[in-house]
PDB file of C-alpha atoms and ligand atoms in Angstrom:
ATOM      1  CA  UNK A  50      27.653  58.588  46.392  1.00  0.00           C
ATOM      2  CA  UNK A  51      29.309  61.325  48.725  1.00  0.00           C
ATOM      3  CA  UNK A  52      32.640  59.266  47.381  1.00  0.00           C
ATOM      4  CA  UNK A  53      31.898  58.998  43.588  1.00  0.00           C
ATOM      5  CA  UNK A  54      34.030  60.532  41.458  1.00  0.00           C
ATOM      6  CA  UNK A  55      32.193  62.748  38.899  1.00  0.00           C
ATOM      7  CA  UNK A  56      32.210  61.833  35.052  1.00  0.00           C
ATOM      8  CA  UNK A  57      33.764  64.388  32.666  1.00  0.00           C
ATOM      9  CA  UNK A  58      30.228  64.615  31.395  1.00  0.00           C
ATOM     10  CA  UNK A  59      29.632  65.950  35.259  1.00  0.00           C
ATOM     11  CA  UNK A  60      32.408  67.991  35.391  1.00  0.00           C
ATOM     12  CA  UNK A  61      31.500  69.667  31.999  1.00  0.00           C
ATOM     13  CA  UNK A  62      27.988  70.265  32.834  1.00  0.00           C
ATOM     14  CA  UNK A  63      28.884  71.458  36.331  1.00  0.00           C
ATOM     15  CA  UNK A  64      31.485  73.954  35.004  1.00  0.00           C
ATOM     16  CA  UNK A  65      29.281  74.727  32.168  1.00  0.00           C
ATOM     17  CA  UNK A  66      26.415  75.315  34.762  1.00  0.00           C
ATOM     18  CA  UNK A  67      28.168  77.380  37.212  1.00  0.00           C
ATOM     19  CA  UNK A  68      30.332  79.518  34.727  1.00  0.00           C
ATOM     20  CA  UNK A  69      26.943  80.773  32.445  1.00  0.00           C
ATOM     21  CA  UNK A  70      29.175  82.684  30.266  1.00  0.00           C
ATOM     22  CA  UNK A  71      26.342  83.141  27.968  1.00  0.00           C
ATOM     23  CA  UNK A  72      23.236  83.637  30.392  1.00  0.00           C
ATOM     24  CA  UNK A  73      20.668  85.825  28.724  1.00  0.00           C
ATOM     25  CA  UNK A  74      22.772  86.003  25.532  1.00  0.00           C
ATOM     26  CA  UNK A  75      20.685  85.464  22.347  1.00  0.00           C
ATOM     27  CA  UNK A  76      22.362  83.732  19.036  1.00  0.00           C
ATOM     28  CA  UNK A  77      21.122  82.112  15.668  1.00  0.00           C
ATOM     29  CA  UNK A  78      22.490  78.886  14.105  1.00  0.00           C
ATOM     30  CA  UNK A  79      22.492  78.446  10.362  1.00  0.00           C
ATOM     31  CA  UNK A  80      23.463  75.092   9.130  1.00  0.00           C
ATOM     32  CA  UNK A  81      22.044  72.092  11.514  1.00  0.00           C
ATOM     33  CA  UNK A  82      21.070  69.262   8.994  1.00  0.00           C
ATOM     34  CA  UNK A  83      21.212  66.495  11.970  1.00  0.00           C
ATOM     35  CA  UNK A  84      22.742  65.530  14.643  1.00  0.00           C
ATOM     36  CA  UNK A  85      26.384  64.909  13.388  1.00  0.00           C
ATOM     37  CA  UNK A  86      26.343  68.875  12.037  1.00  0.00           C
ATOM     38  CA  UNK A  87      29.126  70.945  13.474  1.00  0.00           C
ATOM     39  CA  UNK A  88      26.611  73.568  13.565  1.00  0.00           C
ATOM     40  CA  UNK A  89      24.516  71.046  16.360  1.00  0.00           C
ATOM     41  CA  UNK A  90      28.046  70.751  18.435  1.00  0.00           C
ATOM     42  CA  UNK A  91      27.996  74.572  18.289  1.00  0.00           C
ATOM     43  CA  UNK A  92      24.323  74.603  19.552  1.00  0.00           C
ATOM     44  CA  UNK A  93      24.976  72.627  22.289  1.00  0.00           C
ATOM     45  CA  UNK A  94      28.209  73.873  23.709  1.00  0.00           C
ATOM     46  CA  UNK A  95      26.397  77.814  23.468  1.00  0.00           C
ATOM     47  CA  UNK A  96      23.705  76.515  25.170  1.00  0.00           C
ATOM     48  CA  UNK A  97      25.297  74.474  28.503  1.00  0.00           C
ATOM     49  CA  UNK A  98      26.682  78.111  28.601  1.00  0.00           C
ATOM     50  CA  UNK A  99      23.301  79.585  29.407  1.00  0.00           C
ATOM     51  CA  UNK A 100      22.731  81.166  25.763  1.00  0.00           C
ATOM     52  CA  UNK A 101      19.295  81.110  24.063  1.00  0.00           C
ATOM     53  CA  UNK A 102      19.348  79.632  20.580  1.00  0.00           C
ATOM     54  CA  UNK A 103      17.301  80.370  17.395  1.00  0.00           C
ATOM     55  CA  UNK A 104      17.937  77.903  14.335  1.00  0.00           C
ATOM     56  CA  UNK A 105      17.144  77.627  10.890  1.00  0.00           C
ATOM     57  CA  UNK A 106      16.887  74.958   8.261  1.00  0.00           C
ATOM     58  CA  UNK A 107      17.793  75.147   4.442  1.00  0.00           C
ATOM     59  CA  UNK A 108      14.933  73.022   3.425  1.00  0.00           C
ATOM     60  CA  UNK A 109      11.471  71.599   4.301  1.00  0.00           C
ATOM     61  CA  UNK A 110      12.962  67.831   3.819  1.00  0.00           C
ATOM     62  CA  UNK A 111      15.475  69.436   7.429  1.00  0.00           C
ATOM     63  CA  UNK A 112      12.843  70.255   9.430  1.00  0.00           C
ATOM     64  CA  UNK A 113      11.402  67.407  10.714  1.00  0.00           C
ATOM     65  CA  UNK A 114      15.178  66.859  11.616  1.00  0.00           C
ATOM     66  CA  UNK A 115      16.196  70.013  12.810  1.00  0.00           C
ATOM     67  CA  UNK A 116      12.590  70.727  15.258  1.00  0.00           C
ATOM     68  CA  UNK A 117      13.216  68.709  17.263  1.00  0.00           C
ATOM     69  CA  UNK A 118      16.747  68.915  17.990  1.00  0.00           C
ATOM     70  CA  UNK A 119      15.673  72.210  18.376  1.00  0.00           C
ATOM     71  CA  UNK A 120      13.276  72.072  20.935  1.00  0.00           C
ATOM     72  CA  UNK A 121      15.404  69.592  22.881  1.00  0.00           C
ATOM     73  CA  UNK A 122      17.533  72.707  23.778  1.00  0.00           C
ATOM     74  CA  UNK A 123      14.732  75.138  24.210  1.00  0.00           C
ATOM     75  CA  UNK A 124      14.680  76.379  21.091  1.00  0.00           C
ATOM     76  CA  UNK A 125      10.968  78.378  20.193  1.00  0.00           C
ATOM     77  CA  UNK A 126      12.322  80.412  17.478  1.00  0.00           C
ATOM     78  CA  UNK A 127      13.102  77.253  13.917  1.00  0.00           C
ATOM     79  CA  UNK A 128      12.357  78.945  10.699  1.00  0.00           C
ATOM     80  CA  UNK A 129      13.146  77.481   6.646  1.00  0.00           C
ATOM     81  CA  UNK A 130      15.890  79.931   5.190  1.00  0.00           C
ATOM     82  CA  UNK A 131      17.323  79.100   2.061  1.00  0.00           C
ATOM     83  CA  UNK A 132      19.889  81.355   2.339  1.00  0.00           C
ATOM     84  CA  UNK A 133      20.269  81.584  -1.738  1.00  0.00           C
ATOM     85  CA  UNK A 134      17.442  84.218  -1.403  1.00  0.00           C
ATOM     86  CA  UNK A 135      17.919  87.408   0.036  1.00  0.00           C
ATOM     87  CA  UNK A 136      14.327  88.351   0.345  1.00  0.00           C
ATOM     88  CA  UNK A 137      14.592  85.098   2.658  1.00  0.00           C
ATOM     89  CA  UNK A 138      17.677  85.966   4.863  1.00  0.00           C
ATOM     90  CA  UNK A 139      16.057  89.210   5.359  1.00  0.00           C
ATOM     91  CA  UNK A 140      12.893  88.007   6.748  1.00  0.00           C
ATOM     92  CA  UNK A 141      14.240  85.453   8.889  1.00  0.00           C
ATOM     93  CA  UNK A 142      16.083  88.541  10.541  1.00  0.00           C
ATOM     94  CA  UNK A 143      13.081  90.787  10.599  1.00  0.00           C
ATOM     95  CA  UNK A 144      10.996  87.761  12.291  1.00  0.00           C
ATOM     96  CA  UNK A 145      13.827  87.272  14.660  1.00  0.00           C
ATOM     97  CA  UNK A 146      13.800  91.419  15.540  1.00  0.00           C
ATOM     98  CA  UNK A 147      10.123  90.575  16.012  1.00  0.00           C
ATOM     99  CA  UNK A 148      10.826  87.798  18.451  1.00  0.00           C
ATOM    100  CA  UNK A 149      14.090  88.906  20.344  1.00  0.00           C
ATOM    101  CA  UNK A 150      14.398  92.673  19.809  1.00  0.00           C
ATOM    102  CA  UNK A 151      18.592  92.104  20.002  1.00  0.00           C
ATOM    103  CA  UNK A 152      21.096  89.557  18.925  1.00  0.00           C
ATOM    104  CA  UNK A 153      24.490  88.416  20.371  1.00  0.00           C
ATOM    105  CA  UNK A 154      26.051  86.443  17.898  1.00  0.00           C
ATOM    106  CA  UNK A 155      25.984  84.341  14.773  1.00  0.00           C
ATOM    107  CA  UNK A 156      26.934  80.478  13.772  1.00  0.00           C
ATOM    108  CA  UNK A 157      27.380  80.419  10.265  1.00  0.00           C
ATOM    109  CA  UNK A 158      27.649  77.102   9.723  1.00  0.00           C
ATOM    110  CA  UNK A 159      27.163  76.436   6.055  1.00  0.00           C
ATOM    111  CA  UNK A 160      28.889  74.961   2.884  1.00  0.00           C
ATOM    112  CA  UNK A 161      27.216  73.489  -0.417  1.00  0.00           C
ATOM    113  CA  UNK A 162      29.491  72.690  -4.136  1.00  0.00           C
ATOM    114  CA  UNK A 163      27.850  69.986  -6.690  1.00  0.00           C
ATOM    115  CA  UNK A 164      29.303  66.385  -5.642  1.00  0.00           C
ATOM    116  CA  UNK A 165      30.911  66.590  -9.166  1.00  0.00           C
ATOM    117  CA  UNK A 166      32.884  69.296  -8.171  1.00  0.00           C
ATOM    118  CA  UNK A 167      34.491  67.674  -5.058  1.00  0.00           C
ATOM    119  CA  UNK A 168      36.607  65.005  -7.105  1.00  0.00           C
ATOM    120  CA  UNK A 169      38.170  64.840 -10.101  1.00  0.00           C
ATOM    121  CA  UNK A 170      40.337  68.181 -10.978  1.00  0.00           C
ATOM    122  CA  UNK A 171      39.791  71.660  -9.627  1.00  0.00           C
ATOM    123  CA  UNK A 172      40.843  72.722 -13.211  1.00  0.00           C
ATOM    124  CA  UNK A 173      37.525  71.420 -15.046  1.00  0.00           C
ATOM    125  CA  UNK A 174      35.362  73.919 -12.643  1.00  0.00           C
ATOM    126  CA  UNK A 175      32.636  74.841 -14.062  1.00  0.00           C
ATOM    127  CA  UNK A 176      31.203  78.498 -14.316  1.00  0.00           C
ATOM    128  CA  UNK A 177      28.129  77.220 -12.226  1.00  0.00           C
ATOM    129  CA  UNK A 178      29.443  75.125 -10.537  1.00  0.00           C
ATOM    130  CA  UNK A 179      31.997  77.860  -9.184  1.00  0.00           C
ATOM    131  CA  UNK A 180      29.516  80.017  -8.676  1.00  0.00           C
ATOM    132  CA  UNK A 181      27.102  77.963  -6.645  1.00  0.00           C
ATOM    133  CA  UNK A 182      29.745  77.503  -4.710  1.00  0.00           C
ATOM    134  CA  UNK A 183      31.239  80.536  -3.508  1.00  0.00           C
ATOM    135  CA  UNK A 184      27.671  81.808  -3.624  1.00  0.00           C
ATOM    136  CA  UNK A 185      26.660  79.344  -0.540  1.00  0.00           C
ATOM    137  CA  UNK A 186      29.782  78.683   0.935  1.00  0.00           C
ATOM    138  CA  UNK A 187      31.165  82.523   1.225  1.00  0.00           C
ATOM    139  CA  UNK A 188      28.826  85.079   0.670  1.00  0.00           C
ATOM    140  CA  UNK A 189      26.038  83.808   2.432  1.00  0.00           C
ATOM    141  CA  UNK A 190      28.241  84.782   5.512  1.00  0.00           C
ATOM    142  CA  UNK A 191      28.143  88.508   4.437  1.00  0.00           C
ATOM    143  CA  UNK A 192      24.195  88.260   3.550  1.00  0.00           C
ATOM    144  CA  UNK A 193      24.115  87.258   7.306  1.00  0.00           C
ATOM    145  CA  UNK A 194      26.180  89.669   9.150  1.00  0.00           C
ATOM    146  CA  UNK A 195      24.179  92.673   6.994  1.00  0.00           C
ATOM    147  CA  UNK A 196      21.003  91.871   8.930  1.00  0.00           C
ATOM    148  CA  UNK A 197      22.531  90.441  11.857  1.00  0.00           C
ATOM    149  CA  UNK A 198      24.971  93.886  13.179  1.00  0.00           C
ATOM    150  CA  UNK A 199      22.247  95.835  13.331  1.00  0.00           C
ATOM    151  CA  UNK A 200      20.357  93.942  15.560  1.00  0.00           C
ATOM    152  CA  UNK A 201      23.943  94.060  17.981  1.00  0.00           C
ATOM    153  CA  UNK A 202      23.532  96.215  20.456  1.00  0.00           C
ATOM    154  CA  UNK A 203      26.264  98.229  21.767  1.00  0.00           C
ATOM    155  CA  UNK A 204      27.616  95.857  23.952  1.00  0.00           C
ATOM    156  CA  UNK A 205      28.509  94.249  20.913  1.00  0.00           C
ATOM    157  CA  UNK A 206      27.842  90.966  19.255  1.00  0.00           C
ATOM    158  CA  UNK A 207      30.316  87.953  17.709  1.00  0.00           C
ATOM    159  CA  UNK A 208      29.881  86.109  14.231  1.00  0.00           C
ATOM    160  CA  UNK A 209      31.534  82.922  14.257  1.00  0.00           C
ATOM    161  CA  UNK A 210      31.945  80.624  10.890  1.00  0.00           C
ATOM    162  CA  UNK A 211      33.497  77.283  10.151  1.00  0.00           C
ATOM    163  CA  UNK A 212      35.988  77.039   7.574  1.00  0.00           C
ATOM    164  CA  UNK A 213      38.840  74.150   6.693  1.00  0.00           C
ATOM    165  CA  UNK A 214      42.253  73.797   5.699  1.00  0.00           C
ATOM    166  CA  UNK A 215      41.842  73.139   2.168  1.00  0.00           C
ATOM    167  CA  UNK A 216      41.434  77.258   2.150  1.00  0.00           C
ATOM    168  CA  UNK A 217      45.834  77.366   2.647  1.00  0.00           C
ATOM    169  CA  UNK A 218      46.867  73.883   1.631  1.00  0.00           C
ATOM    170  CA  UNK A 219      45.704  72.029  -1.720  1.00  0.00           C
ATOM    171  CA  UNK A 220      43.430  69.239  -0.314  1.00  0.00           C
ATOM    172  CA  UNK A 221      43.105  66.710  -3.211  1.00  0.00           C
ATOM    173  CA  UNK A 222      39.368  66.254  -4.511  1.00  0.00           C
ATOM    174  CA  UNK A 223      38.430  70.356  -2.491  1.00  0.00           C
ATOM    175  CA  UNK A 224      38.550  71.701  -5.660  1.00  0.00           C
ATOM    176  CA  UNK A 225      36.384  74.468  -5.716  1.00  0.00           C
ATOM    177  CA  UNK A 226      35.762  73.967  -2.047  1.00  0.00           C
ATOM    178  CA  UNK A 227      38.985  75.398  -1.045  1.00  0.00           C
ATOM    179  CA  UNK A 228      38.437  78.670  -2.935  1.00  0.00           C
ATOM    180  CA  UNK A 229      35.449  78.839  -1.266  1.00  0.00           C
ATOM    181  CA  UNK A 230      36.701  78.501   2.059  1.00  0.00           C
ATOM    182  CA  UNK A 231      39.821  81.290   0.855  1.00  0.00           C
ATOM    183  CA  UNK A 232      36.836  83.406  -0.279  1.00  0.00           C
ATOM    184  CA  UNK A 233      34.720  83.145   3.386  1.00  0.00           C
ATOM    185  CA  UNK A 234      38.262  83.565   5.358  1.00  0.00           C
ATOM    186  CA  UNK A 235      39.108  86.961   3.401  1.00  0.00           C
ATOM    187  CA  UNK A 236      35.417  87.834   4.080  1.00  0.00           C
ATOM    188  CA  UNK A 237      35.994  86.908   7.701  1.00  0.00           C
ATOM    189  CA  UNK A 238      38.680  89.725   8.043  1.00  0.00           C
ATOM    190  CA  UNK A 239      36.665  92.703   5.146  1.00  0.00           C
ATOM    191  CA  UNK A 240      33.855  92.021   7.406  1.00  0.00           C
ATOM    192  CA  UNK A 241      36.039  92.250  10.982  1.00  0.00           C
ATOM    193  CA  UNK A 242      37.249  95.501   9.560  1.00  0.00           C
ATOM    194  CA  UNK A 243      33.613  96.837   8.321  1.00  0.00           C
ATOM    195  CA  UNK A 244      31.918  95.855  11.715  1.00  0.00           C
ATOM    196  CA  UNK A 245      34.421  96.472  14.520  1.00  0.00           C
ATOM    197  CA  UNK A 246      33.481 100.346  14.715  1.00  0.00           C
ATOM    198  CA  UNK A 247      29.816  98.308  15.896  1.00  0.00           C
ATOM    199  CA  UNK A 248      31.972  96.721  18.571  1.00  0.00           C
ATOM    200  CA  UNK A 249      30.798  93.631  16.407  1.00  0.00           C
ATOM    201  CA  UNK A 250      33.928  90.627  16.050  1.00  0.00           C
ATOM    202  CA  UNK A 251      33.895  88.483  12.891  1.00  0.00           C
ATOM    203  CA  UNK A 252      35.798  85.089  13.269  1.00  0.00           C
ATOM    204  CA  UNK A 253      36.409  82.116  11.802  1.00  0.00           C
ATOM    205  CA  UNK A 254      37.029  78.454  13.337  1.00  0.00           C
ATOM    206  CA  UNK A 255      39.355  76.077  11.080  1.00  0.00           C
ATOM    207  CA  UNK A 256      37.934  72.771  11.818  1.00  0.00           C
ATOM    208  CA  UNK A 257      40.107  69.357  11.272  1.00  0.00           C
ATOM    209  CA  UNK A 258      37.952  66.674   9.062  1.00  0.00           C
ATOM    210  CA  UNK A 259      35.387  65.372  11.139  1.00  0.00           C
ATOM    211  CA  UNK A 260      32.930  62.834  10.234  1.00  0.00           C
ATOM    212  CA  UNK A 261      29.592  64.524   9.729  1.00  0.00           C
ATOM    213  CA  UNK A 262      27.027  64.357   6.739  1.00  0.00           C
ATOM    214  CA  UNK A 263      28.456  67.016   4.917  1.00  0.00           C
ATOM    215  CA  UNK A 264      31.819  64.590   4.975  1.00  0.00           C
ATOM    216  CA  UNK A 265      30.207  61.427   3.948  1.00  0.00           C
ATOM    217  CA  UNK A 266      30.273  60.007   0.410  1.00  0.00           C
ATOM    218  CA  UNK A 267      33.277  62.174   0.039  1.00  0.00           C
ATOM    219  CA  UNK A 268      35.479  59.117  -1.653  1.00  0.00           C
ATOM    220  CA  UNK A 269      38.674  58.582   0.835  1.00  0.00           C
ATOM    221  CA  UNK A 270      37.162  60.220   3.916  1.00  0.00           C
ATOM    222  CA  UNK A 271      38.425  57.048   6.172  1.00  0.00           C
ATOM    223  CA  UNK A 272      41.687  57.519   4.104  1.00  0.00           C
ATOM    224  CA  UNK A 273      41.896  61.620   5.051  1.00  0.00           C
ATOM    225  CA  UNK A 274      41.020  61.058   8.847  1.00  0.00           C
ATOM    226  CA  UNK A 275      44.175  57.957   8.978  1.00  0.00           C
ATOM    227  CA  UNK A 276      46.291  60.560   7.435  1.00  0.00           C
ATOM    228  CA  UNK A 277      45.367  63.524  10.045  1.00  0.00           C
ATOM    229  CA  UNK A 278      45.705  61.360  12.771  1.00  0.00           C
ATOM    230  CA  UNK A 279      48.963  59.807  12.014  1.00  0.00           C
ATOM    231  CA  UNK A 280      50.811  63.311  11.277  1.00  0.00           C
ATOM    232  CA  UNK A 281      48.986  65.590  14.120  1.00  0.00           C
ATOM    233  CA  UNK A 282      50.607  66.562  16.810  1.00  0.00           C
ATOM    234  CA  UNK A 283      47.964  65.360  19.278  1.00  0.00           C
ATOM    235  CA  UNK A 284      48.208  62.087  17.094  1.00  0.00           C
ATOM    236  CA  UNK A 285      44.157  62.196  16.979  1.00  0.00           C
ATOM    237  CA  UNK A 286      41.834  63.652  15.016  1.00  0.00           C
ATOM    238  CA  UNK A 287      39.725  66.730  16.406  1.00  0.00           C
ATOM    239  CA  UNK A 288      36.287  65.909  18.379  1.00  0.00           C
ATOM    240  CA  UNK A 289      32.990  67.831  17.233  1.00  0.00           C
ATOM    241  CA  UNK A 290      33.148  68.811  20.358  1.00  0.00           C
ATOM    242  CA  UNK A 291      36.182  70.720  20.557  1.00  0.00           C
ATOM    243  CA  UNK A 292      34.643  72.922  17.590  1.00  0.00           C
ATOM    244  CA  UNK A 293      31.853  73.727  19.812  1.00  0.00           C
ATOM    245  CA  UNK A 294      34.039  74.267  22.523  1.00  0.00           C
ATOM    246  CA  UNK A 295      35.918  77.023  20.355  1.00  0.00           C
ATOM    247  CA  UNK A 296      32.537  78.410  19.302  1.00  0.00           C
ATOM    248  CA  UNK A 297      31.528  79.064  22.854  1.00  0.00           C
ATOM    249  CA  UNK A 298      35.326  80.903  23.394  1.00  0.00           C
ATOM    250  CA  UNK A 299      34.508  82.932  20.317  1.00  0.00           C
ATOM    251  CA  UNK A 300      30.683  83.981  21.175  1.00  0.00           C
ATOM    252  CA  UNK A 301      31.588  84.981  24.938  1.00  0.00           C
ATOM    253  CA  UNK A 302      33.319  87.644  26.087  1.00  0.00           C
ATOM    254  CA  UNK A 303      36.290  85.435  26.622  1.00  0.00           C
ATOM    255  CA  UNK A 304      37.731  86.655  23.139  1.00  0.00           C
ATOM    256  CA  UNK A 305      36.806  90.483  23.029  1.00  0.00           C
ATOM    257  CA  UNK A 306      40.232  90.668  21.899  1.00  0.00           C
ATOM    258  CA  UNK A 307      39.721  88.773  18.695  1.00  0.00           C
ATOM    259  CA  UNK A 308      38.281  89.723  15.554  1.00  0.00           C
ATOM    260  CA  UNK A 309      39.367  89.049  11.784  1.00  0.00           C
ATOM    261  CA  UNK A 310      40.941  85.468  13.248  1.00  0.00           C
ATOM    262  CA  UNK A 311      41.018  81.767  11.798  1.00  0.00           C
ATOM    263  CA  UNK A 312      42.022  79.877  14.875  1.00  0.00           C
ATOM    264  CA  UNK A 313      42.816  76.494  13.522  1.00  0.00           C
ATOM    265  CA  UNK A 314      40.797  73.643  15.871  1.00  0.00           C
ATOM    266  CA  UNK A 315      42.825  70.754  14.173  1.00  0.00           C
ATOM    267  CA  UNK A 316      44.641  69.094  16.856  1.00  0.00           C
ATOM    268  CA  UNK A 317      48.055  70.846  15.526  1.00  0.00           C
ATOM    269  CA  UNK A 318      48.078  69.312  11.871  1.00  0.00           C
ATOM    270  CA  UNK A 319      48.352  72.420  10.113  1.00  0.00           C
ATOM    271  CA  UNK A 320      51.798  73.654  11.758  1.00  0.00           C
ATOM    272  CA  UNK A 321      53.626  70.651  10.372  1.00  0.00           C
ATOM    273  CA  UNK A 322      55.920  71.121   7.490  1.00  0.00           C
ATOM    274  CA  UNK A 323      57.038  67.479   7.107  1.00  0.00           C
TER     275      UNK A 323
HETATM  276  O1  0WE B 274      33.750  71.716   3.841  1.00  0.00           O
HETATM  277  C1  0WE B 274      33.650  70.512   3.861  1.00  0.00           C
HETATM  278  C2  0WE B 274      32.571  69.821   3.032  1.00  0.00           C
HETATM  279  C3  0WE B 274      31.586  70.747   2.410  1.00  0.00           C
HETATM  280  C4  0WE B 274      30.703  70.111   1.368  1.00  0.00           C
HETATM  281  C5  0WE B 274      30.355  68.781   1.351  1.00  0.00           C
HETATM  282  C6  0WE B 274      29.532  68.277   0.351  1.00  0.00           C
HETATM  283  C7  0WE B 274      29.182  66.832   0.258  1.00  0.00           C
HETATM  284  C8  0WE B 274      27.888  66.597  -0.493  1.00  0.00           C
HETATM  285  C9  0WE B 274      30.207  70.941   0.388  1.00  0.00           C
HETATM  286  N1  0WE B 274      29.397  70.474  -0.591  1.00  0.00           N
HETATM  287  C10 0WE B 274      29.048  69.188  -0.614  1.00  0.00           C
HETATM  288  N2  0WE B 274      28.232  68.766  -1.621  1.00  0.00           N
HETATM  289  C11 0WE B 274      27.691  67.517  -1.654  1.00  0.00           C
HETATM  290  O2  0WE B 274      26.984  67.170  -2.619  1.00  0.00           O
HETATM  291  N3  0WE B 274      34.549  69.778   4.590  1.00  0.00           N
HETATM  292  C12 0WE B 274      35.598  70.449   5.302  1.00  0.00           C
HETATM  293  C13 0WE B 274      34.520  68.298   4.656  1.00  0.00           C
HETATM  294  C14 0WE B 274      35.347  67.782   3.523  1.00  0.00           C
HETATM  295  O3  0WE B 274      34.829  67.695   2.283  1.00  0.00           O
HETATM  296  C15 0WE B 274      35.843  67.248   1.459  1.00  0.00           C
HETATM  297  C16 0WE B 274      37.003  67.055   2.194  1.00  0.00           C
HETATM  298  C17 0WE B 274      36.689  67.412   3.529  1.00  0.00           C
HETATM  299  C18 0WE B 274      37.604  67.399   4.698  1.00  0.00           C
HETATM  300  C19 0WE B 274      35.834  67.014   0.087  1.00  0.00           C
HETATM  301  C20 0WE B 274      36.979  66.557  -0.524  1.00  0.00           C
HETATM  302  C21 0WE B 274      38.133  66.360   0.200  1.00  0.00           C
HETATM  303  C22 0WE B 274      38.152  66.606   1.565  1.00  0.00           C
END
């Protein structure tokens, strides 16, 4: 054994183990539906750093899903938050003051258009549909960090979201999507500005396409992920992994310097020209 070379799994959990960037740091996850999520790659990376996790689920159908994924890190504090209501967002934060006194930082993790509105043209947009989605996909983040900076302490606190290229670039079939995504990126910075005076950073993660729930059914996916991994310059598409693995940079103390930031996790595609 004394001559066995250790897995990368070892070496991760060893470094992850030893380092404890995030011992006694607190943080809440919106936006686990299952084990694919981004959000649950998040979860996991925060929490080989030492962090404590509280997690929420959109709806009733997600919680027999998200419990015990959950619990399987630790995790004693899994509420329902639809975060379309207000009166909801506010008393998940007023249970969590309840339960943890202080808060660290934020996963905002969260995206929702009508499958209509993710094919076809961007032009025929409806009103609702437009709505519903810059409603979930954008301000939900600023619903968050109202309840969640005061519960920062002065040692400050870090809000991390997820966005995607489609905010810069026309991605065929985004549609709507990618004005979303524009929408929660210029909210990213507002809210950097608002918040910094709080010591509190505001930052978001652009993500390559991965393959997670929220991808599937989305006509061409296998088509997209070819495409990425043909043009990037790692010639690969991005691991969920490597998302979490940014998430964990952003939440620790690693990045105090960074607030009002989309660093791009997309194994180089979105540099290329041609
Ligand atoms: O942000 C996303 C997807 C977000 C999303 C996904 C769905 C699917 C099911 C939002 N709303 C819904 N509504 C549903 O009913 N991504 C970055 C993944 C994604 O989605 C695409 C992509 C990529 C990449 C849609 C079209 C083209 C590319």
């Amino acid at each position: 054994m004394a001559h066995d070379l250790a897995t990368p799994q070892m070496v991760h959990e060893k470094m992850m183990e030893s380092n404890g960037i995030l011992a006694g740091k607190k943080g809440i996850i919106f936006g686990v539906a299952n084990d694919h999520s981004l959000a649950w790659y998040c979860a996991k990376a925060l929490n080989s750093a030492g962090a404590q996790l509280a997690f929420t689920y959109q709806a009733e159908a997600l919680e027999r899903r998200v419990k015990p994924l959950a619990e399987s890190l630790g995790a004693d504090f899994v509420e329902q938050c639809d975060l379309s209501q207000d009166t909801q967002i506010e008393n998940t934060f007023a249970k969590l003051k309840n339960h943890w006194n202080n808060l660290d930082f934020v996963v905002h993790a969260v995206a929702f258009a009508n499958k209509q509105d993710l094919e076809g043209h961007f032009v025929d947009t409806s009103r609702e549909g437009f709505a519903l989605a810059l409603d979930v996909s954008a301000y939900t983040l600023t619903a968050i960090a109202k309840q969640a900076y005061p519960l920062m302490q002065a040692s400050g606190g870090s809000i991390v979201t997820l966005s995607y290229y489609g905010a810069e670039k026309v991605i065929p079939n985004y549609n709507v999507m990618g004005v979303a995504k524009a929408a929660l990126e210029a909210s990213v910075r507002y809210l950097a500005a608002d918040l910094g005076q709080h010591n509190v950073r505001v930052n978001a993660i652009s993500a390559g396409p991965v393959r997670t729930l929220a991808a599937m059914g989305i006509s061409g996916f296998r088509e997209m992920l070819k495409y990425v991994e043909q043009r990037a310059p790692l010639k690969r598409n991005v691991q969920a992994e490597e998302v979490g693995k940014t998430t964990l940079y952003l939440a620790s103390d690693l990045s105090s310097g960074i607030t009002g930031e989309t660093i791009h996790v997309d194994c180089g595609y979105s540099i290329m020209g041609m």
